[in-house]
Structures are given as C-alpha cells and as structure tokens.
Amino acid sequence: MMIIEILKQQLRQSAHHNGSVQAAPAAILWTDGERQWQSAMPFIKQQLPEVIELGEYKPEERIGPAIWLKCVVAGLLEECQLPGGLTPIIYLPGVSRKDLRAIESCPEFIKPLAELQYRGCWWTYPNLNRDWTVGAFLTNSHIGLELDIAKDKQTQESLLTVLPDLLETPVSNLQGKKLEASDFISIVLNDPVKDILGWLNQPEEKAVSWKGSKWDVFVQSCRAHYGFNPLREDISDILQLLCLAEGEWQDVWQRFEETATNLPNIIERLKSVQPDGLAMVHPEHYLTENMRDEGQLESVILQVDGQSSDTIKQALIGVWQQQQSRKEWLWFSLGLSPWLEILEELVAVVEHTQVAFTGADPQGMAVMYAERFWKADSAVIKAMSKARHIQHEEALATLLGVIYTPWLEETTLNFQKLVEQQGYPGDNQVRSGVGQYHLGGQVVFFVDGLRLDTAHWLQDKLTKHENRQVALSTKWSALPSLTATAKAAVTPVADLLTGMLDNDDFKPAVASSMAEFSSHQLKRMLGNVGWQYLDGLETGDVSGYAWVQTGDLDHLGHDHQRKMPQYIDSVLNDVVARIEGLLEAGWRQIKIVTDHGWLWVPDGLPKGNLHKALGKNRQRRCAILKDNVTHDGLVMPWYWNPSVNIAMAPGISAYVTGDYYNHGGLSLQECLTPVLDIKKGE
C-alpha cells in the first residue's frame, strides 16, 4: 500500500458520523498553516476528486477564493462539480486551525468559511486539534505508518522537497529503518519503476515536471533497461510490454499491481490493449480479457426469461467453473469484475437451495437454518446489493425469483406445518432471555429488524478488532413478528407488561395502569427499574445498565422494498460506530438484540387470502381474528395474551399486494432472531 492510500483513508474517515443521530458534515476542513502539503496538492487532487483548494481563482485546478469554495460545496457551480457520495475536502494552505476558530479576528479572506466549522468537521492531529504536519503524519502511531524519521533540519527539508514522490512510495519500502535525507532523495532519483508507471499514467505532465536532467536520465534508463523510447513510441505499445511482463517488466507489473488504484489513466488505457498474438502467457494481465469474460457473464445472467430453474442453475455453475479463477486477477480487486462478484453470490444461492429442508420439529429446522441455510438468504441479499442500475435489478430479481423464491416458499410451508402440529417453541425462551439481562452491568443494544444473515455481517465487522470477543446465538421472536409486539418482549421491562383482550393493534399495555406501551413509557419504566436510556451519542454511567437503540433495518426495508439490499451495509456501519463509542467510553459488555427478522422476496410476496369479515388490523403477514370466527388457515396465539388469536399468512404470502419486503408472519427468516454478545478484552 502506498502512502497516498493511507492519506486518503484518514481524510475520508474524518467525516465518519452516526447517520441515525447526526447530520452528515458539509465539508472536511484541512488547515495547513505552514503550507507543507501544498507542493503535492496536484497529485493529491488526482487521487481525491473531492478536494478543493483555497487560492487565486483557477477553477480548472479546483482552486478559488473562500466564497467560491462555499459555492462549490453547495453544488451551485457548473464549472466545478464534485463527485456525489463523497464529503468535500477544503484544503486551506497558509491557514491554521486557530485562524479559522477565531471568527471575530480571522482574516477577511477566509471569513466566508468560518461557519463551516460548525456544519463540517476537521482533519486535525488527534486529541491536540492542531494541523497535521507531514512529519507528524508519517511518524504518528495512531495512523499506522509510524516511520522512524531523523529530526535534523536537512532530513525535514528533504522530506518536504520529495513529498509528491513520497506519496507514491509503498509504505513497506520505508518501514524498519531510520530514514534520513539521503533516503528521501533516493526516492526521486533511484526508482525507475515508479517513474515508468508515473509517466504511463500522465505522460505529458511528467515530461513537463521532469524537464532537465531528470527527464534525460529517465529517457536513457527506459532505452537501456526497458526496451522503449518514451520520445518516440506509442503508449499502447509500451502498455503491451507491461502486460507481457517479461524480463525487467516483471518488476514493473508487480509494482503496478501494488499501486493500480492510484494509476487510473493506465487502467483506462488498458481497456483498449488487446493481447498480441494467439499465445498469451499472462491472460490475467489484460483488462480486455477480463472485459470479454464479463460480457459473457452478463449475457448468461440477463437472458433467463422462460428458462427452467434447472437450466439456469446448470448455466450458472458451468460459467462459474470456467471463470472463477478471475477472482485472483488484479481486476477483481479493483472492482472491475462486477458480474463475477454477482455470479459468486448466485452460485452460493444455488448451493444452499438445492434442497427445501425440513426437520423432525421446529427446533430441528432452526438448528439447520442457523448452521447453514441462512447463507442462502445472505447470498441473495448480497447479489442484489451489487446490482448497479435498474436493468440489472430487474434481471437479477427475475433470476432469483426462479432459483430462490420456490425454495423459500417450500421451506416456509414445511416450518409452518411443524409449528401447526407441535406448537411454536418461542414464548418461554423469549421470557427467560430477558431475565438474563440482570446478570451483570451491560448495554442492551436494540437493532430493529436485524435478521440472522445481517447479524453475521455485523459480527464480521465487529471482529475485525482483535481485542474483542463477539459470540452469535439465536432466540425466537415473540409472535406475531411485528415491532409492536416483539420489541416490547426484549426490553428489560417486559415482565411489567400485559396484553388486553380487546387489542386490535398488537401493542401490549403497562400492567399497572393498562396504558398503551409506547416509547415514552419505555423511557419512564427503564428509569423506574434502574436502567439508563442512552439517546443520541450518550455513553452514560458504565458501572450500571443501559438501553440503546440504533440501526433501523425495518424502516429501511419498508421504505426501499426491493432496493433494500443496497442500503444495509450503511446501516450496519452506523451500528458499529455506536458500539465503538460505547466500548471506548468504558462499557465492557454489550448485548445486541432485535425484535424480528423479515422476508425479502425478489419477485414480490404473493397474495394470500383472508376475508375482511374474519380479521381486523390486517398487517401484511398476519391479522387479529375477530371474536367467534373460525379460520381454516394457520392460527397462533398473541404473545401478550394467548386468548387473542392471530391468523398467519400461508407460506411467504401477504394479505396485501405490492411488497418485496415485510414481516409479521411465521417463517425462520422472521422468527429465528440473532443475539450478539460483545465483550471487550483486557
């Protein structure tokens, strides 16, 4: 990894926020009172297209005065449009953080930017809130570079002199030794491979910036050692040498693999470089070969209309066997093999849906689902999350409707049949689980609609931190699997609630007053039993008990329906950020609980029938049966009052049409919920 990659990560991470309680920062303020970073700013802007710079009006270089910068951030100028999805970064050469903080006395030329410190965020040295110097960035242990750099004047000056080249240097080349002035000077003079790649990426710019002795040395080196003359030969011919990777070019290709993310122009030019001749020693080096295979995959995946499930599955497995080796190619790591990424998930769907499983009892099915079959749902959601536009979504939904939906329907019917015969195993487990909250001081962290597959993704995110233990288990949801019923059942005050017989909204009541249980009642009752309700980013008293709720996957599903998979990762990142804050504040145990899972059906939940005369408050997947009526479908008792009967939609159907996402019914995906126990190590 090159130093510029670390810089990019740190800059962008400074804008990280909890989307459920914070507004996104309008901009990142990068102050540089000593102008240490300015010499490398042209290169930095190439790598960070969201960077704009304070200075004289030069819109073609993304430089302008303060008021112009504010207009760019607001998206008001056609001459400088920043990329969507990235927080603008405002680089302020000659301006320190303290200059901008002192609003009343700050210089007139930066006053228009002063208010952004309240709507934006800073990229500053941690804890000290001061400008990042180049030396501090390279040596700071918090960043992860932790280079050993001599502090003498000559070394520090050399460091700034070679900064543009230094940013393109692999970190591994600099670690493990004391770095002095001669080491930094050698970066400019003694790295011909870096120079070749830099020139191939920007031939005109490099020829100008290297004019004089360096350009002459570069040309001589290319002719003597690499078999080309940069003054005469066509770029495409030289890129052919790169792909062939013979002799001295082996090192060039290896460095290209290490640094390709920072060489976008080379990648763009490689889209037209075809293999030279019939015999290819390295087909994996040719982006055009990858593009050809991607096109073949696209045609297989998009042309599924009218084909049987078996035909589609055989086609997917066959093309996967042919092309799975491309996962090891450079292009896959660069995100240039999107159809291969999708195909990998589709093959996983095929693998895990070969059998619509059943069991001896509901608990037996739950064990099998928790051990393996959740992976079918996971692969389906991941495949759809990778769709890049509406045409791809339509094609994937059609395909998944053939290979996944029938399995989901049959498996759910098997589960419902066992529950009808043997009963639902969840009620006693739900009650006993809540009692365990009082075994020790901890945070109980509620995530609405955390399904088992998404809980596995969350576990993966949390276990990236080595000083942490994360255990995943399962429990049953209260019935019906709706927020109104099931959330109340996992709160620390569940034993203080009851259900009224004349209920028609699935909400329990406070037993002492028979008032409807609500968010207000939850906060009040938690306080009465000694629990803290932590709102926003509050961390509370870490020696007690606390209830936290962040990450509303359920709301996401209802709002976005078929597009839901594309947004799940962002919600989980917010949950991780909130957990990190609690752990840093001193909490040592966090238990993540949820109310219910959900069904996501790529071609839509089919219509189930329940006559209006039979039920009231018909939810998508369940309804309260009216008094003294009989129903020949599946009927389950309400968790809060077993005298209230609930009609359950058969299979994966819903009592209304038009949904791709919903819950409230009886399926493993809705009712078998995850519990994550997080412990902070010593």
XYZ file of C-alpha atoms in Angstrom:
682
model
C 0.000 0.000 0.000
C 1.269 3.464 -0.907
C 1.335 6.390 1.491
C -1.303 8.232 -0.544
C -3.724 5.396 0.251
C -3.242 5.942 3.981
C -3.745 9.673 3.490
C -6.968 9.081 1.560
C -8.312 6.773 4.265
C -7.543 9.198 7.080
C -9.034 12.184 5.314
C -12.258 10.421 4.412
C -12.624 8.744 7.807
C -12.625 12.140 9.477
C -16.135 12.642 8.050
C -17.455 9.424 9.582
C -20.611 10.008 11.614
C -23.571 8.131 13.028
C -26.275 8.735 10.435
C -29.100 7.887 12.816
C -28.304 10.749 15.197
C -26.024 13.115 13.267
C -26.239 15.073 10.057
C -23.503 14.391 7.532
C -20.739 17.037 7.685
C -20.975 19.626 4.916
C -17.204 19.560 4.371
C -13.874 18.448 5.831
C -11.609 21.377 6.721
C -7.913 20.690 6.091
C -5.858 23.525 7.536
C -2.142 23.805 6.731
C -0.657 26.935 8.263
C 2.881 26.075 7.112
C 1.801 25.058 3.561
C 3.635 21.763 3.976
C 1.232 19.767 1.809
C 0.811 22.292 -0.983
C 3.584 21.041 -3.267
C 1.857 17.657 -3.523
C -1.634 19.045 -3.954
C -1.861 18.455 -7.752
C -1.197 14.749 -7.190
C -3.461 14.608 -4.128
C -6.312 16.103 -6.167
C -5.904 13.372 -8.764
C -6.410 10.765 -6.065
C -9.083 12.670 -4.140
C -11.514 14.235 -6.623
C -13.447 15.821 -3.769
C -10.546 18.121 -2.737
C -10.828 21.832 -3.483
C -8.191 24.411 -2.560
C -8.186 27.979 -1.269
C -6.273 30.361 -3.522
C -6.461 32.534 -6.607
C -9.303 31.745 -8.988
C -8.268 28.699 -11.083
C -11.402 26.585 -11.476
C -9.709 24.138 -13.854
C -7.367 23.228 -10.948
C -10.197 23.283 -8.357
C -8.676 26.384 -6.717
C -10.562 29.524 -5.778
C -11.346 32.113 -3.084
C -13.411 31.378 0.008
C -16.810 32.371 -1.363
C -16.158 30.296 -4.499
C -15.297 27.286 -2.321
C -18.596 27.656 -0.466
C -20.490 27.710 -3.747
C -18.692 24.564 -4.894
C -19.579 22.785 -1.638
C -23.204 23.823 -2.137
C -23.147 22.414 -5.686
C -24.016 25.754 -7.281
C -21.246 25.987 -9.885
C -21.280 24.081 -13.165
C -17.585 24.832 -13.680
C -16.611 22.697 -10.673
C -18.852 19.765 -9.813
C -17.615 17.474 -7.051
C -18.400 13.734 -7.109
C -21.531 12.601 -5.312
C -21.300 10.381 -2.259
C -18.040 11.938 -1.001
C -17.710 14.694 1.590
C -15.977 17.760 0.059
C -12.486 18.405 1.443
C -11.405 22.059 1.616
C -7.618 22.426 1.682
C -6.547 25.737 3.267
C -2.842 26.488 2.643
C -1.454 29.200 4.900
C -4.444 28.936 7.243
C -4.141 27.265 10.637
C -6.983 25.857 12.680
C -6.688 28.634 15.228
C -7.003 31.239 12.442
C -10.390 29.871 11.477
C -11.566 29.215 15.020
C -11.193 32.892 15.978
C -14.197 34.069 13.977
C -14.149 37.711 15.079
C -10.454 38.209 14.324
C -9.893 35.784 11.462
C -8.661 37.319 8.177
C -11.333 38.664 5.853
C -10.343 36.358 3.004
C -11.368 33.250 4.953
C -14.359 34.595 6.906
C -16.906 33.071 4.490
C -15.613 29.642 5.503
C -15.727 30.187 9.253
C -19.267 28.898 9.709
C -18.331 25.567 8.092
C -16.520 24.576 11.284
C -20.000 24.113 12.795
C -21.564 22.291 9.837
C -18.410 20.422 8.863
C -15.542 18.629 10.548
C -11.777 18.979 10.842
C -8.865 16.850 9.726
C -6.561 17.565 12.636
C -3.961 15.856 14.805
C -5.847 13.565 17.244
C -6.525 14.917 20.739
C -4.409 18.062 20.194
C -6.625 19.609 17.478
C -3.723 21.095 15.574
C -2.708 20.993 11.916
C -1.269 17.768 10.564
C 2.337 18.353 9.533
C 3.852 15.946 7.042
C 6.349 14.679 9.609
C 3.680 14.102 12.251
C 1.525 12.205 9.773
C 4.353 9.882 8.772
C 5.539 9.136 12.310
C 2.293 9.030 14.286
C 1.393 5.589 15.676
C -2.340 6.350 15.529
C -2.169 6.498 11.725
C -0.354 3.200 11.435
C 2.697 4.357 9.461
C 4.928 5.002 12.484
C 8.011 5.687 10.349
C 11.348 6.391 12.044
C 12.453 9.746 10.603
C 15.509 11.716 11.671
C 14.686 15.128 13.119
C 17.639 17.087 11.724
C 16.922 20.112 9.531
C 18.271 18.577 6.323
C 16.069 15.486 6.637
C 12.968 17.525 7.398
C 13.602 19.789 4.404
C 14.232 16.795 2.111
C 11.004 15.251 3.302
C 9.005 18.222 2.019
C 11.039 18.512 -1.180
C 10.188 14.984 -2.320
C 6.635 14.902 -0.920
C 4.839 14.321 -4.285
C 7.082 11.332 -4.995
C 6.969 10.175 -1.383
C 3.172 9.846 -1.511
C 3.570 7.371 -4.394
C 6.010 5.219 -2.420
C 4.930 1.862 -0.929
C 4.902 2.010 2.862
C 6.872 -1.235 3.057
C 9.836 0.453 1.338
C 10.178 2.878 4.244
C 9.494 0.796 7.325
C 12.055 -0.929 9.518
C 14.883 1.593 9.197
C 15.990 5.063 10.266
C 15.095 7.455 7.442
C 17.468 10.347 6.712
C 17.811 12.950 3.983
C 19.619 10.578 1.612
C 16.759 8.071 1.847
C 14.224 10.653 0.731
C 16.403 11.990 -2.081
C 16.854 8.425 -3.383
C 13.082 8.134 -3.753
C 13.253 10.694 -6.562
C 16.443 9.505 -8.236
C 16.568 5.742 -7.752
C 13.113 4.298 -8.506
C 12.826 3.841 -12.279
C 9.820 1.505 -11.955
C 7.816 4.185 -10.161
C 8.888 6.707 -12.783
C 7.768 4.481 -15.669
C 4.330 3.953 -14.132
C 4.036 7.635 -13.278
C 4.903 8.575 -16.845
C 2.490 5.998 -18.347
C -0.255 7.423 -16.159
C 0.481 11.077 -17.064
C 2.988 11.275 -19.922
C 2.533 14.944 -20.795
C 2.520 16.174 -17.200
C 5.573 14.154 -16.187
C 7.537 15.285 -19.250
C 6.954 18.897 -18.178
C 7.617 18.441 -14.459
C 10.789 16.390 -15.079
C 12.259 18.703 -17.705
C 16.012 18.939 -17.442
C 18.342 16.339 -16.008
C 15.692 14.017 -14.568
C 13.902 13.731 -17.914
C 17.165 12.940 -19.687
C 18.035 10.273 -17.102
C 14.538 8.807 -17.388
C 14.741 8.507 -21.200
C 18.178 6.939 -21.001
C 17.019 4.395 -18.386
C 13.965 3.417 -20.452
C 16.036 2.842 -23.571
C 18.831 0.946 -21.801
C 16.846 -1.286 -19.460
C 13.194 -1.427 -20.528
C 13.334 -1.560 -24.334
C 11.384 1.567 -25.283
C 11.944 5.201 -26.101
C 9.387 7.500 -24.426
C 10.150 10.172 -27.044
C 9.056 8.051 -29.998
C 6.914 5.048 -29.140
C 3.154 4.889 -28.805
C 1.755 4.470 -25.278
C -0.302 1.437 -26.323
C 2.868 -0.370 -27.472
C 4.533 0.305 -24.144
C 1.447 -0.936 -22.271
C 1.766 -4.137 -24.275
C 5.225 -4.557 -22.691
C 3.638 -4.013 -19.284
C 1.071 -6.789 -19.878
C 3.644 -9.197 -21.279
C 5.713 -8.697 -18.092
C 8.898 -10.194 -19.469
C 12.409 -9.538 -18.133
C 12.704 -6.165 -16.384
C 8.974 -5.623 -16.930
C 8.135 -8.286 -14.342
C 9.029 -5.773 -11.629
C 7.007 -3.078 -13.379
C 3.917 -5.292 -13.485
C 4.348 -6.263 -9.823
C 4.530 -2.602 -8.795
C 1.532 -1.856 -10.992
C -0.473 -4.498 -9.128
C 0.514 -2.878 -5.823
C -0.323 0.671 -6.903
C -3.022 0.313 -9.581
C -5.666 2.147 -7.557
C -3.575 5.298 -7.943
C -2.988 4.911 -11.676
C -6.465 5.458 -13.153
C -5.252 6.665 -16.542
C -3.232 3.488 -17.127
C -6.288 1.398 -16.291
C -8.386 3.433 -18.702
C -5.838 2.977 -21.497
C -5.602 -0.772 -20.818
C -9.267 -1.077 -21.824
C -8.117 -0.960 -25.443
C -4.922 -3.040 -25.231
C -5.535 -6.418 -26.858
C -3.269 -9.486 -26.475
C -0.550 -9.519 -29.117
C -0.860 -12.840 -30.992
C -2.655 -16.105 -30.252
C -0.410 -17.347 -27.433
C -0.920 -15.486 -24.181
C 1.476 -16.130 -21.334
C -0.457 -13.869 -18.967
C -4.134 -13.514 -19.984
C -4.831 -12.263 -16.460
C -2.771 -9.147 -17.209
C -5.126 -7.976 -19.950
C -8.075 -5.913 -18.850
C -9.642 -6.560 -22.274
C -9.715 -10.294 -21.488
C -11.477 -9.553 -18.223
C -13.959 -7.313 -20.049
C -14.673 -10.050 -22.593
C -15.395 -12.562 -19.846
C -17.580 -10.027 -18.044
C -19.620 -9.597 -21.202
C -20.135 -13.347 -21.441
C -21.299 -13.456 -17.827
C -23.685 -10.577 -18.352
C -25.362 -12.361 -21.259
C -25.800 -15.544 -19.190
C -27.295 -13.699 -16.221
C -29.533 -11.329 -18.182
C -31.025 -13.902 -20.539
C -33.065 -16.063 -18.167
C -36.645 -15.372 -19.275
C -38.525 -18.566 -19.957
C -35.758 -20.896 -18.801
C -36.350 -23.571 -16.179
C -34.757 -23.479 -12.756
C -32.515 -26.457 -13.538
C -31.339 -24.915 -16.813
C -30.453 -21.643 -15.116
C -28.639 -23.375 -12.252
C -26.589 -25.509 -14.643
C -25.656 -22.438 -16.688
C -24.562 -20.528 -13.588
C -22.471 -23.399 -12.233
C -20.915 -24.021 -15.655
C -19.829 -20.456 -16.250
C -18.576 -20.192 -12.634
C -16.333 -23.216 -13.158
C -14.935 -21.545 -16.266
C -14.369 -18.115 -14.768
C -13.900 -18.371 -11.005
C -10.111 -18.138 -11.453
C -10.648 -14.466 -12.331
C -11.164 -13.805 -8.613
C -7.357 -13.882 -8.355
C -6.890 -11.324 -11.121
C -5.999 -7.719 -10.368
C -9.199 -6.506 -11.978
C -11.403 -8.263 -9.422
C -9.695 -6.441 -6.544
C -10.205 -3.144 -8.383
C -13.959 -3.701 -8.671
C -13.758 -4.186 -12.431
C -15.409 -7.621 -12.374
C -18.904 -6.770 -11.072
C -20.651 -9.657 -12.821
C -18.174 -12.141 -11.365
C -18.950 -10.751 -7.903
C -22.659 -11.264 -8.553
C -22.102 -14.720 -10.029
C -20.241 -15.848 -6.903
C -23.301 -14.996 -4.803
C -25.691 -16.621 -7.288
C -23.704 -19.868 -7.174
C -23.956 -19.745 -3.359
C -27.736 -19.372 -3.712
C -27.804 -22.449 -5.949
C -25.666 -24.408 -3.489
C -27.812 -23.632 -0.453
C -31.220 -24.023 -2.125
C -30.673 -27.437 -3.688
C -32.962 -28.905 -1.003
C -36.034 -27.307 0.581
C -35.207 -28.570 4.039
C -37.465 -29.694 6.855
C -36.944 -31.404 10.230
C -38.457 -33.544 12.957
C -39.664 -30.446 14.800
C -39.451 -26.631 14.550
C -36.356 -26.505 16.752
C -34.608 -29.011 14.500
C -35.272 -26.806 11.490
C -33.966 -23.830 13.459
C -30.688 -25.631 14.164
C -30.185 -26.439 10.482
C -31.077 -22.901 9.448
C -28.643 -21.358 11.950
C -25.857 -23.718 10.901
C -26.152 -23.431 7.137
C -29.304 -22.297 5.406
C -29.124 -18.632 6.473
C -26.379 -18.462 3.852
C -28.995 -18.785 1.093
C -30.703 -15.571 2.268
C -27.333 -13.884 2.720
C -26.204 -14.690 -0.822
C -29.500 -13.444 -2.287
C -29.236 -10.092 -0.491
C -25.559 -9.691 -1.409
C -26.234 -10.485 -5.068
C -28.942 -7.827 -5.280
C -26.811 -5.310 -3.365
C -24.250 -5.465 -6.175
C -26.733 -4.502 -8.925
C -25.506 -1.275 -10.495
C -28.662 0.026 -12.197
C -32.364 -0.711 -12.632
C -31.902 -3.047 -15.623
C -29.569 -5.236 -13.584
C -32.006 -5.202 -10.660
C -34.829 -6.365 -12.919
C -32.737 -9.172 -14.396
C -31.467 -10.368 -11.007
C -34.949 -10.239 -9.488
C -36.247 -12.402 -12.338
C -33.407 -14.891 -11.970
C -33.658 -15.072 -8.166
C -37.406 -15.463 -8.469
C -36.763 -18.715 -10.330
C -33.933 -20.213 -8.234
C -34.693 -18.825 -4.730
C -38.367 -17.940 -4.260
C -39.723 -21.530 -4.700
C -37.187 -22.780 -2.125
C -38.182 -20.034 0.305
C -41.872 -20.867 -0.139
C -41.458 -24.622 0.328
C -39.122 -24.282 3.318
C -41.546 -21.860 4.993
C -44.514 -24.176 4.412
C -42.508 -27.035 5.959
C -41.794 -24.918 9.032
C -45.408 -23.765 9.354
C -46.654 -27.354 9.138
C -44.371 -28.418 12.001
C -45.443 -25.444 14.135
C -49.101 -26.221 13.480
C -48.545 -29.818 14.562
C -46.189 -29.302 17.510
C -46.529 -25.686 18.572
C -44.267 -22.642 18.450
C -41.124 -23.074 20.610
C -40.504 -19.395 21.253
C -42.685 -17.993 24.034
C -40.888 -19.380 27.102
C -37.463 -18.720 25.586
C -38.275 -15.045 24.980
C -39.234 -14.545 28.639
C -36.227 -16.384 30.049
C -33.862 -14.462 27.782
C -34.966 -11.094 29.168
C -34.303 -12.304 32.712
C -30.631 -12.815 31.885
C -30.112 -9.067 31.386
C -29.575 -8.605 35.107
C -26.581 -10.918 35.431
C -24.078 -8.079 35.106
C -23.653 -4.436 34.127
C -24.015 -4.087 30.377
C -25.578 -2.237 27.472
C -28.537 -3.910 25.809
C -28.367 -2.609 22.252
C -31.570 -2.907 20.214
C -31.395 -3.037 16.393
C -34.814 -3.136 14.732
C -35.111 -5.889 12.117
C -31.667 -7.474 12.484
C -32.074 -10.755 10.590
C -29.717 -13.698 11.126
C -27.780 -13.165 7.887
C -27.246 -9.461 8.542
C -26.178 -10.324 12.095
C -23.403 -12.477 10.638
C -22.282 -9.485 8.551
C -22.338 -7.320 11.679
C -20.308 -9.926 13.558
C -17.684 -9.865 10.782
C -17.416 -6.077 11.041
C -17.070 -6.174 14.830
C -14.478 -8.953 14.951
C -12.061 -7.018 12.741
C -10.906 -5.502 16.029
C -8.530 -8.048 17.585
C -9.204 -7.027 21.181
C -12.833 -8.139 21.109
C -14.953 -11.264 21.540
C -18.237 -11.472 19.619
C -20.498 -14.502 20.127
C -23.570 -15.064 17.945
C -26.538 -17.116 19.165
C -30.237 -17.276 18.307
C -33.582 -16.949 20.049
C -37.207 -16.940 18.942
C -39.211 -13.799 18.306
C -42.450 -13.119 20.130
C -45.499 -13.686 17.895
C -46.504 -12.099 15.689
C -43.089 -10.996 14.445
C -44.010 -7.301 14.404
C -42.176 -4.438 16.102
C -45.197 -3.506 18.249
C -45.309 -6.976 19.807
C -41.761 -8.271 19.613
C -39.711 -5.200 20.596
C -41.555 -4.888 23.884
C -40.760 -8.549 24.604
C -36.990 -7.982 24.554
C -36.934 -4.837 26.727
C -35.793 -5.029 30.374
C -39.356 -4.081 31.428
C -41.104 -6.925 29.584
C -42.263 -8.534 32.847
C -44.206 -5.338 33.662
C -46.356 -5.581 30.512
C -49.506 -7.442 29.557
C -51.930 -7.693 26.642
C -55.571 -6.594 26.575
C -58.192 -8.968 25.185
C -59.810 -6.326 23.010
C -56.460 -5.427 21.441
C -56.522 -4.557 17.762
C -53.055 -3.055 17.212
C -50.645 -5.738 18.547
C -49.348 -3.364 21.258
C -49.029 -4.547 24.870
C -50.048 -2.412 27.851
C -48.402 -1.420 31.123
C -49.831 -3.921 33.626
C -50.102 -1.433 36.491
C -52.081 1.197 34.567
C -53.240 -0.558 31.379
C -51.797 2.389 29.429
C -50.600 1.525 25.946
C -46.871 0.740 25.901
C -45.009 3.435 23.934
C -41.543 4.962 23.538
C -42.393 7.414 26.307
C -43.461 4.572 28.592
C -40.276 2.640 27.783
C -38.043 5.532 28.862
C -40.053 6.130 32.029
C -40.185 2.476 33.038
C -36.483 1.900 32.368
C -35.684 4.725 34.748
C -38.002 3.255 37.381
C -36.134 -0.074 37.365
C -32.667 1.497 37.398
C -31.816 1.349 33.697
C -30.344 4.223 31.695
C -31.855 5.130 28.325
C -28.955 6.428 26.229
C -30.070 8.756 23.459
C -28.001 10.098 20.576
C -24.317 9.539 21.339
C -24.676 9.466 25.130
C -22.470 6.942 26.931
C -23.895 7.096 30.467
C -22.583 5.534 33.663
C -20.572 2.488 32.618
C -20.988 0.810 36.012
C -24.751 0.370 35.576
C -27.203 -0.907 32.972
C -28.219 0.872 29.783
C -30.603 0.516 26.850
C -29.528 1.808 23.419
C -31.307 1.644 20.067
C -29.679 2.464 16.721
C -29.916 0.964 13.246
C -33.470 0.671 11.932
C -33.231 -2.012 9.241
C -37.000 -2.490 9.429
C -37.697 1.109 8.432
C -35.169 0.722 5.637
C -36.988 -2.331 4.284
C -40.440 -0.774 4.364
C -39.189 2.381 2.638
C -36.970 0.850 -0.045
C -38.581 -2.562 -0.598
C -36.741 -4.263 -3.483
C -33.829 -1.815 -3.244
C -33.313 -2.548 0.462
C -30.166 -4.703 -0.026
C -28.215 -1.743 -1.373
C -28.538 0.183 1.910
C -27.976 -2.486 4.582
C -24.202 -2.067 4.807
C -24.521 1.637 5.612
C -26.933 0.953 8.492
C -24.635 -1.718 9.920
C -21.709 0.709 9.769
C -23.725 3.143 11.912
C -24.342 0.364 14.442
C -20.613 -0.434 14.552
C -19.764 3.249 15.076
C -22.187 3.494 18.008
C -20.777 0.310 19.562
C -17.214 1.604 19.162
C -18.191 4.755 21.044
C -19.707 2.758 23.911
C -16.671 0.497 24.205
C -14.290 3.453 24.160
C -16.356 5.059 26.935
C -15.655 2.055 29.170
C -18.546 -0.374 28.670
C -17.130 -3.889 28.635
C -20.238 -5.892 27.682
C -22.822 -5.167 25.016
C -25.704 -7.455 24.108
C -27.298 -6.799 20.710
C -30.934 -7.887 20.496
C -33.676 -7.454 17.932
C -37.416 -7.883 17.623
C -37.876 -9.842 14.402
C -36.384 -10.735 11.062
C -38.111 -10.382 7.691
C -38.790 -11.838 4.283
C -37.256 -10.309 1.175
C -38.758 -11.868 -1.936
C -37.072 -10.742 -5.184
C -40.186 -11.106 -7.329
C -42.584 -9.916 -4.632
C -44.604 -11.543 -1.849
C -47.538 -13.419 -3.416
C -51.119 -12.560 -2.398
C -52.688 -14.536 0.440
C -56.421 -14.527 1.112
C -58.210 -13.575 4.317
C -61.794 -12.352 4.053
C -62.362 -8.922 5.563
C -65.136 -10.327 7.714
C -62.685 -12.574 9.550
C -59.839 -10.307 10.600
C -59.122 -6.823 11.913
C -55.929 -4.783 11.597
C -54.688 -6.889 8.724
C -50.938 -6.478 8.644
C -49.006 -7.717 5.635
C -48.340 -11.160 7.053
C -50.859 -11.519 9.893
C -54.212 -10.308 11.222
C -56.124 -10.389 14.515
C -59.110 -12.693 14.122
C -62.437 -11.273 15.143
C -64.257 -12.863 18.073
C -66.153 -16.102 17.480
C -64.942 -16.659 13.923
C -63.333 -19.769 12.547
C -60.434 -19.780 10.132
C -59.161 -22.848 8.328
C -55.637 -21.418 7.981
C -52.768 -21.274 10.455
C -53.753 -19.576 13.744
C -51.335 -18.667 16.547
C -51.891 -17.045 19.988
C -50.725 -13.493 20.610
C -47.619 -13.426 22.814
C -49.049 -10.853 25.237
C -52.468 -12.501 25.604
C -52.961 -16.080 24.310
C -56.722 -15.512 24.195
C -56.194 -13.237 21.181
C -55.918 -15.322 18.014
C -53.694 -14.304 15.108
C -54.195 -15.531 11.536
C -50.856 -16.188 9.835
C -50.448 -15.780 6.098
C -49.643 -19.119 4.425
C -46.107 -19.679 3.128
C -44.432 -16.434 2.102
C -47.658 -14.708 1.067
C -49.057 -11.406 2.326
C -52.619 -10.208 2.776
C -51.863 -7.150 0.636
C -50.038 -6.828 -2.685
C -47.006 -4.888 -3.828
C -44.410 -5.770 -1.175
C -40.949 -7.219 -1.691
C -40.080 -6.788 1.998
C -42.241 -7.495 5.004
C -42.636 -9.447 8.246
C -45.154 -10.418 10.877
C -45.667 -13.975 9.702
C -44.325 -17.378 10.607
C -41.016 -18.288 8.948
C -37.486 -18.994 10.088
C -36.333 -15.745 8.479
C -38.849 -13.735 10.522
C -38.925 -15.654 13.795
C -35.430 -17.021 14.483
C -33.596 -13.893 15.610
C -29.921 -13.273 16.435
C -28.292 -12.248 19.707
C -24.740 -10.869 19.660
C -22.738 -10.782 22.903
C -19.750 -8.442 22.690
C -17.012 -8.402 25.301
C -14.061 -6.061 25.317
C -10.732 -7.769 26.010
C -8.182 -6.670 28.557
